[in-house]
Short mmCIF file of C-alpha atoms and ligand atoms in Angstrom, two decimals:
data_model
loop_
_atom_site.label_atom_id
_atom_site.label_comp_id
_atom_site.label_asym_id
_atom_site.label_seq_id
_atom_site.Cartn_x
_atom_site.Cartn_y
_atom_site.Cartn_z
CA UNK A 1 17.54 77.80 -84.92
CA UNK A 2 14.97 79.68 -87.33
CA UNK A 3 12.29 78.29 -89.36
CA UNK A 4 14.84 78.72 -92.66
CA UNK A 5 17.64 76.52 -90.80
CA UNK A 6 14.92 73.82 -89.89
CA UNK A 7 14.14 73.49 -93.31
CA UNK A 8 17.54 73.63 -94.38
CA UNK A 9 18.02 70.67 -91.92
CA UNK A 10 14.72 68.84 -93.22
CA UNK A 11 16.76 69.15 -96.78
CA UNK A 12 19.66 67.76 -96.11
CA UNK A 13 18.25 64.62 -94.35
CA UNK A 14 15.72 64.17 -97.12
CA UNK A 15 18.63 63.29 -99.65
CA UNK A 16 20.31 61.42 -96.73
CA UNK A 17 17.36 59.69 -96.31
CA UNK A 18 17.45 58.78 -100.55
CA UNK A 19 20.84 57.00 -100.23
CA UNK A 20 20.72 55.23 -96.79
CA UNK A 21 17.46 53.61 -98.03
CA UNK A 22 19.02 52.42 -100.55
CA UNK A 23 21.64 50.62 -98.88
CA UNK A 24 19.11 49.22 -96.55
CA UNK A 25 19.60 51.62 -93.57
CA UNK A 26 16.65 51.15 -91.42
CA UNK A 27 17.37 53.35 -88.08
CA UNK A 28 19.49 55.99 -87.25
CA UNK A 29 21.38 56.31 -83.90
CA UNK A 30 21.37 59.26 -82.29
CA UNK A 31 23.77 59.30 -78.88
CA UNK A 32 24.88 62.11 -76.96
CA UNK A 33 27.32 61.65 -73.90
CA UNK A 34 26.12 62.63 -70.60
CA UNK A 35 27.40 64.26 -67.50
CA UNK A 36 28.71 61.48 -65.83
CA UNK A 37 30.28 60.39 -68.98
CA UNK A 38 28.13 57.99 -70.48
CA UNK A 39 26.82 57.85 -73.77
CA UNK A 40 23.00 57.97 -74.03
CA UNK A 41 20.76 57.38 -77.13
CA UNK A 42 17.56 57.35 -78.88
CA UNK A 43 17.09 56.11 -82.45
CA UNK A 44 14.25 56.95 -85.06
CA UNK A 45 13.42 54.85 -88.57
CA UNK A 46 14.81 56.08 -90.89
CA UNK A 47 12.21 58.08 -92.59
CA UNK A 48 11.42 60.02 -89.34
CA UNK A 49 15.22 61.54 -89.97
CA UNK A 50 14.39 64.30 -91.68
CA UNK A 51 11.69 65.25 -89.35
CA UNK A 52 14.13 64.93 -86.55
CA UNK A 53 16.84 66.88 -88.83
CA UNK A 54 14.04 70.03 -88.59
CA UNK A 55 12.27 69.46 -85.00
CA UNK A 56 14.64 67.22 -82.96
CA UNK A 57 13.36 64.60 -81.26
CA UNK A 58 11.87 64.66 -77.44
CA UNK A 59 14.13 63.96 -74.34
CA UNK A 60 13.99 64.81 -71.10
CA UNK A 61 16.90 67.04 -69.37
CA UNK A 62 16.70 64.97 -66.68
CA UNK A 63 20.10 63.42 -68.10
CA UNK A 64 22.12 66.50 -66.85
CA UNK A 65 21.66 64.85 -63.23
CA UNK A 66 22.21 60.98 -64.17
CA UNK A 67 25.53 58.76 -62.39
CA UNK A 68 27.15 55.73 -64.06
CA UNK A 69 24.62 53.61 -62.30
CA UNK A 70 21.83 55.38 -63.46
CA UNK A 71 20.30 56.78 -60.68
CA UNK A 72 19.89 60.73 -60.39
CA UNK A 73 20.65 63.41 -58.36
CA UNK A 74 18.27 66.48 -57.24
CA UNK A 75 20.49 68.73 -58.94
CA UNK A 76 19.90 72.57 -58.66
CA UNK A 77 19.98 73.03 -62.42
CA UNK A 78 19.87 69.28 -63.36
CA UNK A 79 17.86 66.25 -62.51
CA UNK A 80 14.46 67.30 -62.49
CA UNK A 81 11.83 65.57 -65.00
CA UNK A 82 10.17 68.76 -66.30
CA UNK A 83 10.58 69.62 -69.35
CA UNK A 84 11.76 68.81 -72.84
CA UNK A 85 14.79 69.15 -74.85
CA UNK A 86 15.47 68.06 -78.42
CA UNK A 87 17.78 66.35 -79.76
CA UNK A 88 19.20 67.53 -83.45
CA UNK A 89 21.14 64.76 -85.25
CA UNK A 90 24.32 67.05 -87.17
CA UNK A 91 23.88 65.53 -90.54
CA UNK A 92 27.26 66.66 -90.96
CA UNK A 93 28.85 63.62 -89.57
CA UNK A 94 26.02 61.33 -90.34
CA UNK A 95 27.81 58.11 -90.78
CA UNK A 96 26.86 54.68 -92.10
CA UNK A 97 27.66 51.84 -89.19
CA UNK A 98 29.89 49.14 -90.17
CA UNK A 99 29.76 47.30 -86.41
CA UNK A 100 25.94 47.32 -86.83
CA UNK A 101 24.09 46.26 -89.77
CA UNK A 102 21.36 48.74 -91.06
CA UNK A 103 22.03 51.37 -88.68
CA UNK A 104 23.13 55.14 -89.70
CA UNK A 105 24.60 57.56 -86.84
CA UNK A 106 24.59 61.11 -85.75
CA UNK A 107 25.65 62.73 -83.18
CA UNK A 108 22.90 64.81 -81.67
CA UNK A 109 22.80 68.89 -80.12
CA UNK A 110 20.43 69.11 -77.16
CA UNK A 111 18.28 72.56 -78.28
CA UNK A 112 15.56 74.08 -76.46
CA UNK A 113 12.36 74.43 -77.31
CA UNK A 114 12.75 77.47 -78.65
CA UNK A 115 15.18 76.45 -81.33
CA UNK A 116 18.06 77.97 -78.18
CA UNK A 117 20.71 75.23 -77.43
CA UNK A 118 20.51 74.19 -73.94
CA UNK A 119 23.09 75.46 -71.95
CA UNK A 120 24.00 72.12 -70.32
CA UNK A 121 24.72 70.29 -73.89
CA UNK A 122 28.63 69.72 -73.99
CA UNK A 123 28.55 69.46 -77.93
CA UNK A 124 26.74 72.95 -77.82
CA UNK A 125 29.51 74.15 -75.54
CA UNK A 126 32.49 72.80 -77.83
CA UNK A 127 31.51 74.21 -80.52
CA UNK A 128 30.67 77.87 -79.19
CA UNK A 129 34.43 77.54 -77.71
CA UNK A 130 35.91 76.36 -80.76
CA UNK A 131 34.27 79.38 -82.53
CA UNK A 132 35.76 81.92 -79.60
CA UNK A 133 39.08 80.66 -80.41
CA UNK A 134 38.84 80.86 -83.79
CA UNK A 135 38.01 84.58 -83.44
CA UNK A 136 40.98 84.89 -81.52
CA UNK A 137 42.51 83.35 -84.34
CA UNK A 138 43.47 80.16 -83.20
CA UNK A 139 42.48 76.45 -84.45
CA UNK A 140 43.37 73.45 -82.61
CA UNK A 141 43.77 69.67 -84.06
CA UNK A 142 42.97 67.05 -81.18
CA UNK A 143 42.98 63.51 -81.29
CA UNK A 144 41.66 60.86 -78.30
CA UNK A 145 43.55 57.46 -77.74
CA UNK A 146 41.37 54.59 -76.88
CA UNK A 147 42.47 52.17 -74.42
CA UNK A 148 40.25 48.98 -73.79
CA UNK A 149 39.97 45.42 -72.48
CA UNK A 150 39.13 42.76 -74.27
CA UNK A 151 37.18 40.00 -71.55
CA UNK A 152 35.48 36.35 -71.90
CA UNK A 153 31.96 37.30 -72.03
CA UNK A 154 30.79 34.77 -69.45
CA UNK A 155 32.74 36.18 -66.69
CA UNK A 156 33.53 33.23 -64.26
CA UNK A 157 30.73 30.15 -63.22
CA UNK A 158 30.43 32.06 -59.66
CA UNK A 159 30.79 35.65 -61.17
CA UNK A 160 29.58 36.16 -64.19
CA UNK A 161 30.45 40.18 -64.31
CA UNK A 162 34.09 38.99 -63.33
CA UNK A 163 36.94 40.41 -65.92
CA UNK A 164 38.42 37.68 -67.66
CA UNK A 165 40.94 38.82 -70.24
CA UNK A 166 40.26 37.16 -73.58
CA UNK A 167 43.96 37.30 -74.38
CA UNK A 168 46.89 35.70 -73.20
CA UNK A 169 50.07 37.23 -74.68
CA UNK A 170 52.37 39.45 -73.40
CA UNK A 171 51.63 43.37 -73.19
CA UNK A 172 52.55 44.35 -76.90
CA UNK A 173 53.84 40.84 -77.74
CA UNK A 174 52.73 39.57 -81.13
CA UNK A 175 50.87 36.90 -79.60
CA UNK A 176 48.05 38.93 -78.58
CA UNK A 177 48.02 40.98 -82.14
CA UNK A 178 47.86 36.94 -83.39
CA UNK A 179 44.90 36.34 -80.63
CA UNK A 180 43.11 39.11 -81.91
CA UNK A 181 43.75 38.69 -85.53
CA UNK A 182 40.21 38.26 -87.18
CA UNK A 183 38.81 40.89 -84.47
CA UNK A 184 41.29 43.37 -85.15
CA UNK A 185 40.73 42.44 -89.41
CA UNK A 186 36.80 43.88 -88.83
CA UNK A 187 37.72 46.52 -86.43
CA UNK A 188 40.15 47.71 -88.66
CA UNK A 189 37.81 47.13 -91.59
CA UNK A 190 34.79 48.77 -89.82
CA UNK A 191 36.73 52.08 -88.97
CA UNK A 192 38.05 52.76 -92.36
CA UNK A 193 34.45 52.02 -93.51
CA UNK A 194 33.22 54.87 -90.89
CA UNK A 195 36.13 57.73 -92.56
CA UNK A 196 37.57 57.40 -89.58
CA UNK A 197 41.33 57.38 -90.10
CA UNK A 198 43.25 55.18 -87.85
CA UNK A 199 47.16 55.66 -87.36
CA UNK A 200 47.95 52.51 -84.74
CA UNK A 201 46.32 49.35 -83.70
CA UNK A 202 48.29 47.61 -80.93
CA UNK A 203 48.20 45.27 -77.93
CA UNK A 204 48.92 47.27 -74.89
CA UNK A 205 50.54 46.69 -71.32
CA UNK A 206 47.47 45.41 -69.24
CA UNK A 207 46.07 42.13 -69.13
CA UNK A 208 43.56 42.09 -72.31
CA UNK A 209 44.43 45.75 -73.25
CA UNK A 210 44.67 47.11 -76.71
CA UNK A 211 44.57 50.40 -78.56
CA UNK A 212 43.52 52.24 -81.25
CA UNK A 213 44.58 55.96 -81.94
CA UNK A 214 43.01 57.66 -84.68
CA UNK A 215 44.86 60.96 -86.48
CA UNK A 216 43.68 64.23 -85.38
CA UNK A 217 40.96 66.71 -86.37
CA UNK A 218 38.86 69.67 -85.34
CA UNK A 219 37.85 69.41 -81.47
CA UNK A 220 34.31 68.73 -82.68
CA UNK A 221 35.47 65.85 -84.95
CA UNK A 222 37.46 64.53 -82.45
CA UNK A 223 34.74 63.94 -79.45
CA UNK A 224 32.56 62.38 -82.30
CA UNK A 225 35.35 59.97 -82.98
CA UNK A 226 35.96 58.79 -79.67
CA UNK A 227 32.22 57.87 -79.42
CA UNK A 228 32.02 56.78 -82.57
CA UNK A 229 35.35 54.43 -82.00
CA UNK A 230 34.02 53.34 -78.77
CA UNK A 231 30.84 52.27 -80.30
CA UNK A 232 32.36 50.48 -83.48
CA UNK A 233 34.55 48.17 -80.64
CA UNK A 234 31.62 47.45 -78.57
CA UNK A 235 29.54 46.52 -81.67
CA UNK A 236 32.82 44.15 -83.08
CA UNK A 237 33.64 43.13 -79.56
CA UNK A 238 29.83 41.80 -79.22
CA UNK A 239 30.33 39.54 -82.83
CA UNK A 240 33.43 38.02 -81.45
CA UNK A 241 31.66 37.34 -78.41
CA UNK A 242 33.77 39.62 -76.30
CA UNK A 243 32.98 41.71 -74.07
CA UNK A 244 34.94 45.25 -73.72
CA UNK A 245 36.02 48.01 -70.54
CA UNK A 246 37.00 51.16 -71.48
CA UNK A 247 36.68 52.15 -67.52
CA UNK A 248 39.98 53.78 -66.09
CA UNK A 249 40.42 50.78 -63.62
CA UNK A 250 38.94 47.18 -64.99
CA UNK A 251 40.60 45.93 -61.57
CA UNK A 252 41.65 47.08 -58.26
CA UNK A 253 45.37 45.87 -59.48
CA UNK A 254 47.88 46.97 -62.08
CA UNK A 255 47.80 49.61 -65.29
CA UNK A 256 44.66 51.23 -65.86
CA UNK A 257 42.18 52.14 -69.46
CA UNK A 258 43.73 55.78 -70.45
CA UNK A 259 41.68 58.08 -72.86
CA UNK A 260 44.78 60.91 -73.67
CA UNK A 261 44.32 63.41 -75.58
CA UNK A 262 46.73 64.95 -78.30
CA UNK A 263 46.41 68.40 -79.09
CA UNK A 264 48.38 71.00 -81.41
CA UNK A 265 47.27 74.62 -82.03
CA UNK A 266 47.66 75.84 -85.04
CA UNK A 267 47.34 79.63 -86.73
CA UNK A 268 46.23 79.49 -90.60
CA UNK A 269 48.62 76.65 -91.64
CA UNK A 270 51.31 76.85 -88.63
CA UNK A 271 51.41 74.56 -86.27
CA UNK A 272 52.67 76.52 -83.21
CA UNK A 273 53.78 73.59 -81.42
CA UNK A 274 56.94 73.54 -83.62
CA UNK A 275 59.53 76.35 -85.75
CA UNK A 276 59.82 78.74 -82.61
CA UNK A 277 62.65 80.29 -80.47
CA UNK A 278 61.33 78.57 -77.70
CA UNK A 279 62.46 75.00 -76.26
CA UNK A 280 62.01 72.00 -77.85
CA UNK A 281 61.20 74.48 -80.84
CA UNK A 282 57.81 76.08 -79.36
CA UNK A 283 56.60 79.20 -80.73
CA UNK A 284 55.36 81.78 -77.68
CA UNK A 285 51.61 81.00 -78.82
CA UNK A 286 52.52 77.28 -78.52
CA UNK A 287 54.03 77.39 -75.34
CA UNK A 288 51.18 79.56 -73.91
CA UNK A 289 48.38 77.54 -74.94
CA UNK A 290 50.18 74.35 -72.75
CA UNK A 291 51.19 76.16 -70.17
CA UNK A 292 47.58 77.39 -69.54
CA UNK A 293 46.59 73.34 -70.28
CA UNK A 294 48.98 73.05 -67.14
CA UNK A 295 48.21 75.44 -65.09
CA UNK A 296 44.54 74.39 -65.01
CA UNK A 297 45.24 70.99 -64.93
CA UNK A 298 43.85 69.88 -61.07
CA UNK A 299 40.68 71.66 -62.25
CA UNK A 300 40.50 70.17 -65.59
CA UNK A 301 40.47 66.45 -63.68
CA UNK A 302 37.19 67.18 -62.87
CA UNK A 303 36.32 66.98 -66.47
CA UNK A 304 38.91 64.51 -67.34
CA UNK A 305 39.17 61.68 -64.99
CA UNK A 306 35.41 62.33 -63.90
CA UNK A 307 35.12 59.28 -61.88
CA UNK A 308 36.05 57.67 -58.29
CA UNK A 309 37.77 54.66 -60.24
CA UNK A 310 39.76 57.55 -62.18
CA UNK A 311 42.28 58.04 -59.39
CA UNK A 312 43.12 54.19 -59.08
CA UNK A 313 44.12 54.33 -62.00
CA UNK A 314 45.96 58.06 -61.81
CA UNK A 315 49.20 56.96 -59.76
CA UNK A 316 52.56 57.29 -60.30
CA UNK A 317 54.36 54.60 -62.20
CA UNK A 318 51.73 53.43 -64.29
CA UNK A 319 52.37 56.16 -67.39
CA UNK A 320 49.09 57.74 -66.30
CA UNK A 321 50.84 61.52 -65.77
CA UNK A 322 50.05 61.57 -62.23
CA UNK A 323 52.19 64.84 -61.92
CA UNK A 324 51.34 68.02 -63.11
CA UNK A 325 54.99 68.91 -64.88
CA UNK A 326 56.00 68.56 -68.52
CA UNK A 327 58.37 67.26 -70.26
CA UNK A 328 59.87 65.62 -73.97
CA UNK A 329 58.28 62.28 -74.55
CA UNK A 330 58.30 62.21 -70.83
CA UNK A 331 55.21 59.26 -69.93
CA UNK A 332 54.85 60.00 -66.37
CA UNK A 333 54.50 63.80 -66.87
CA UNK A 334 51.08 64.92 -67.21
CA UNK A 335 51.58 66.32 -70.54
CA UNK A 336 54.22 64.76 -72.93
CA UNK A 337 55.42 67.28 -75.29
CA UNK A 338 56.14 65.23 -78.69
CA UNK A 339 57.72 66.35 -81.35
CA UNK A 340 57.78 63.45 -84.09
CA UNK A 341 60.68 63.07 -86.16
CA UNK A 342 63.15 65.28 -88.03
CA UNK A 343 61.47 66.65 -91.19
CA UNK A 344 58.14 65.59 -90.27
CA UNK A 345 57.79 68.31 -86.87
CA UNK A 346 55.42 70.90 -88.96
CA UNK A 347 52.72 68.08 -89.29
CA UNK A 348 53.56 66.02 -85.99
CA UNK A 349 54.49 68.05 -82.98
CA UNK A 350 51.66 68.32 -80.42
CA UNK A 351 51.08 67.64 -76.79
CA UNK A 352 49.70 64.65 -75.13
CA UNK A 353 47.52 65.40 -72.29
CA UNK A 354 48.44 61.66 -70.31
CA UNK A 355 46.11 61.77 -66.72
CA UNK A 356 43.08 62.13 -68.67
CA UNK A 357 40.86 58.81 -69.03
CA UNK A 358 38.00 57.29 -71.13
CA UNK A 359 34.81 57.96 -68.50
CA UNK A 360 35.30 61.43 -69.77
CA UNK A 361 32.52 63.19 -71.52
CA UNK A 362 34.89 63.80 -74.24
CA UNK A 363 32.76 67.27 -75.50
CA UNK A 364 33.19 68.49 -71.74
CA UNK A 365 36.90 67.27 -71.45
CA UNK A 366 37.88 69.07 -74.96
CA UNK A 367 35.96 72.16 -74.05
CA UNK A 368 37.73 72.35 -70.53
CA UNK A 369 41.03 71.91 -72.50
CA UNK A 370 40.30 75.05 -74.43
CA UNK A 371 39.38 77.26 -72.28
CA UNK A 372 42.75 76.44 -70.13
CA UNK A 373 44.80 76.69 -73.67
CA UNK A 374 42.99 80.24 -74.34
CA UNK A 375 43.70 81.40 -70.94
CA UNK A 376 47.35 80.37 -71.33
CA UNK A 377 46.91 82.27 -74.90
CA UNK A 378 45.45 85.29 -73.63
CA UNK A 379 47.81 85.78 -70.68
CA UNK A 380 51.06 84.69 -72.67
CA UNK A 381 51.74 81.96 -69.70
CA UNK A 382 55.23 80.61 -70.17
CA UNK A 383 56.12 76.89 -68.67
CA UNK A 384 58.16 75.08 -65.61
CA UNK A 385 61.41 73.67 -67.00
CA UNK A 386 60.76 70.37 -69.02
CA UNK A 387 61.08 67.67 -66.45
CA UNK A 388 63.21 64.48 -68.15
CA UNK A 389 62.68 62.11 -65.33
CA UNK A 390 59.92 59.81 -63.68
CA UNK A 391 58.69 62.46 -60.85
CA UNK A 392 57.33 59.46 -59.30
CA UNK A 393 61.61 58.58 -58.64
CA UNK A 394 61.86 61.76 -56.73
CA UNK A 395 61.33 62.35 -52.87
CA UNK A 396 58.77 65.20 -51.88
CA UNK A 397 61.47 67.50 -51.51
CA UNK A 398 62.73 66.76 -54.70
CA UNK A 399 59.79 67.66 -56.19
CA UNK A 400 59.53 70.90 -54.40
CA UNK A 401 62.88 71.63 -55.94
CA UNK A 402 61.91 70.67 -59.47
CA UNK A 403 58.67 72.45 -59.32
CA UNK A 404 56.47 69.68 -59.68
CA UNK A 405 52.98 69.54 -58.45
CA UNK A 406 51.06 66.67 -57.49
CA UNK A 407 48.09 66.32 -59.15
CA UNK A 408 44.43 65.71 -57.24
CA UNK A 409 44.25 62.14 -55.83
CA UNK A 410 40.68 61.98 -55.28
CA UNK A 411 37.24 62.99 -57.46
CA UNK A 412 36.73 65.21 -54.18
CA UNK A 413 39.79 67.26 -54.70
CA UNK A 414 39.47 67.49 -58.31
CA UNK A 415 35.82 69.02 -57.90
CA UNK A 416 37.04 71.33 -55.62
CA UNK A 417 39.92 72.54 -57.71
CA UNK A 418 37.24 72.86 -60.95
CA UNK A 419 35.07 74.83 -58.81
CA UNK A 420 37.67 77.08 -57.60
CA UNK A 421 39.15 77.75 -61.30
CA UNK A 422 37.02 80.66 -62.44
CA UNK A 423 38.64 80.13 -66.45
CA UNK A 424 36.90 76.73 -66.45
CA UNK A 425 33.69 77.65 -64.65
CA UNK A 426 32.80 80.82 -66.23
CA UNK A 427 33.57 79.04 -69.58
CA UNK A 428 31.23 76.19 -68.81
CA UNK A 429 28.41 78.76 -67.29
CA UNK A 430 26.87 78.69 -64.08
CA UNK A 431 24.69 75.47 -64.35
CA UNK A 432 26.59 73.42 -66.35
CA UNK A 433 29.49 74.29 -63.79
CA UNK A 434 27.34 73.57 -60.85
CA UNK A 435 25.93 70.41 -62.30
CA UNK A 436 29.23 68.91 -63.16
CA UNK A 437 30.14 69.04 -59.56
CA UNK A 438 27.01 67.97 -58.34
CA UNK A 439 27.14 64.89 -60.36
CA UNK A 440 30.76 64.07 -59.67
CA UNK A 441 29.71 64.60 -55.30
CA UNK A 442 26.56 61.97 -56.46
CA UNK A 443 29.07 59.34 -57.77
CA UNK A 444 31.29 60.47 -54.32
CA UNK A 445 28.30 59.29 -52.34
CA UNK A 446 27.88 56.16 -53.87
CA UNK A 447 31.02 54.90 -53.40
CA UNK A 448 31.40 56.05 -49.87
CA UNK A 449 33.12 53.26 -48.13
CA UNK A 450 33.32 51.14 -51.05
CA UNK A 451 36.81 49.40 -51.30
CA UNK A 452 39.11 50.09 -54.50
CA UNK A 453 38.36 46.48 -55.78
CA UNK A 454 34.47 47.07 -54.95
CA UNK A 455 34.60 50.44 -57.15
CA UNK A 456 36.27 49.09 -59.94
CA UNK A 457 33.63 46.18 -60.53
CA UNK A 458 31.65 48.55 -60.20
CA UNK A 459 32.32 50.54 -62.42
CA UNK A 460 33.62 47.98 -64.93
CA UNK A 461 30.89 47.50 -67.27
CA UNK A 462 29.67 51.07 -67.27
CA UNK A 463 32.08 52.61 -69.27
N1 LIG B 1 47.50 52.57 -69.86
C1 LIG B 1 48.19 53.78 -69.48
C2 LIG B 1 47.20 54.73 -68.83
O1 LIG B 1 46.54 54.37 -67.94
C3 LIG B 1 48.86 54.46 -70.65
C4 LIG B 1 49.90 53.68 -71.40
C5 LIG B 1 50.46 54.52 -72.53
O2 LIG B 1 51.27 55.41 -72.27
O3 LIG B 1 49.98 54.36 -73.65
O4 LIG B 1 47.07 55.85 -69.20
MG1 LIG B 2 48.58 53.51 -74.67
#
């Protein structure tokens, strides 16, 4: 970033700065989501924005190294309190907060000093992939689901941090869309006040659980939105006097909190997930790009269920895509190829990555998911046969047969597969490779010994 581009920057937020005063905006939020998966903040008034649009504002790296619980590891590239970083709101998605009264928000970039991004920042990294691909000439339109629960705020008399779901219908029953019906009203409300454009709103299968998926958009645009979606259902939640989980496994017990992700790659104006030779209508590109999501699956857990609680919830039976196989709308593949309906397939047909979950960093998750996709791309990797039954129904041998591979069970096998998959690794450079794994091995050691129901409280009210 050069001296022109700050002032460019200092430009912009001047004018922003014009119309949010106006409308009473007093702060701006400025969150980035950290290794471990958790978003992080700082906030400035709002006529320090445009100074922060130019210089950033002051944080410490030391956020590379933090764990859910907030303590750090002695990383060997993250962790350490030296040093400075700055964090550069992009104005570009500077939005106006419905959830939270006088507030503005924009995503940040973690720069250097020197004006260099740091090479730990996983917006930084998203978008230097998403410009590589484009290159190649590829775009892809992604989209995160949002699964949460909805719990009494009060917990119980004797445990206050206890989940106690707020709603008592059945899993997608209209009793629990009735339940929810002013709280759904203003998170609906809220959303479309943000721009951001939401296709469903529905009660789920788990006890409290609902969802909101949002349509899809540049892989940028996308990880924005599921922070942005996050925060906007906290900030409701909190004025119904909720209290929300977005963490894989609220409870030790039944159907986890999944974060899939829908992607479709596209050249120009084709969607190249549809009007091909290939099955199910796949185009060679389109086929390549998910088989490479596939093959580089048990690596790309590391990124995408980053957490010990995310392989309570990654088990067969529970439509988490516990096995790494495709298939048409299959649910208990790992990626469900959908199509949408006749006459609509052009617009519609993408691929839902399913064993993926909501502790993600979603900038590191996305960024993994392109680099497999571009490998795939650049190697023209075809696919298994489409698998059209629950794997989990099959003996071991059966699988064998069918060519299914489990997937990791365990954070520990996950890192180990990321750090032995040289696509993802020398995508995400040496130190943000070696710090992912580092902080995954930290949240390993902290729930050494812990029992599945200890982990999940735990974890509950972290993400
Ligand atoms: N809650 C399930 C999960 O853990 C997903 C249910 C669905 O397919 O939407 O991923
Ligand atoms: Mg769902």
């Amino acid at each position: 970033m050069d001296l022109q581009e700050r002032d460019e920057r200092r430009a912009v937020a001047e004018a922003a700065v014009e119309e949010l005063s106006e409308i009473g905006v007093v702060g701006v939020v400025l969150p980035w989501v950290d290794t471990s998966g958790i978003t992080r903040t700082k906030s400035v008034p709002l006529g320090k924005l445009p100074s922060a649009a130019a210089w950033g504002v002051g944080m410490s790296p030391v956020f590379d190294g933090f764990l859910l619980d907030d303590s750090i590891v002695a990383g060997r590239y993250a962790g350490s309190a030296l040093g400075d970083l700055r964090l550069h709101p992009d104005l570009s998605r500077l939005t106006l907060l419905a959830g939270q009264p006088g507030w503005a928000w924009a995503p940040v970039d973690r720069y250097r000093q020197d004006g260099q991004p740091h090479v730990q920042d996983s917006r930084s990294l998203l978008r230097r992939l998403t410009g590589e691909l484009a290159g190649e000439g590829f775009t892809v339109k992604a989209a995160f689901e949002i699964e949460w629960v909805a719990s009494q705020a009060a917990g119980l008399p004797d445990d206050p941090d206890a989940f106690v779901p707020a709603l008592t219908g059945p899993a997608y029953g209209l009793t629990r869309l009735i339940e929810v019906s002013d709280y759904g009203r203003d998170l609906l409300e809220a959303l479309d006040a943000q721009n951001v454009v939401v296709d469903q709103f529905h009660p789920e299968y788990a006890a409290g659980q609902l969802e909101v998926s949002v349509a899809a958009e540049d892989p940028i645009g996308a990880a924005d939105t599921s922070v942005l979606v996050r925060a906007t259902i906290r900030a409701i939640s909190a004025q119904h006097g909720l209290r929300v989980s977005f963490s894989p496994k609220v409870t030790a017990e039944g159907v986890g909190n999944g974060g899939h992700v829908h992607l479709s790659v596209w050249r120009e104006d084709q969607n190249l997930m549809n009007g091909g030779p290939g099955t199910f209508g796949l185009t060679a590109d389109g086929e390549a790009f998910m088989a490479g999501v596939l093959d580089h699956l048990p690596g790309l857990l590391a990124l995408g269920a980053p957490s010990v609680a995310s392989y309570l919830r990654l088990v067969p039976s529970h439509w988490a895509g516990a096995y790494a196989a495709w298939g048409l709308e299959n649910r208990e593949t790992a990626l469900r190829f959908v199509t949408g309906a006749d006459g609509e397939r052009q617009s519609a047909a993408n691929v839902e990555v399913k064993s993926v979950d909501a502790a993600a960093n979603p900038y590191l998750l996305m960024a993994g998911l392109l680099a497999a996709g571009r490998a795939g791309l650049r190697a023209g990797s075809t696919l298994p046969e489409p698998v059209g039954i629950d794997p989990g129904t099959l003996t071991d041998e059966g699988r064998r047969d069918a060519g299914i591979r489990g997937l990791p069970t365990s954070l520990e096998e996950a890192v180990r597969a990321f750090e032995s998959d040289a696509v993802l690794t020398e995508a995400f450079g040496e130190e943000l490779s070696v710090s992912i794994a580092e902080v995954r091995r930290g949240e390993i050691a902290l729930f050494d010994g812990v029992s599945p129901a200890g982990v999940a409280a735990a974890v509950r009210w972290r993400h």
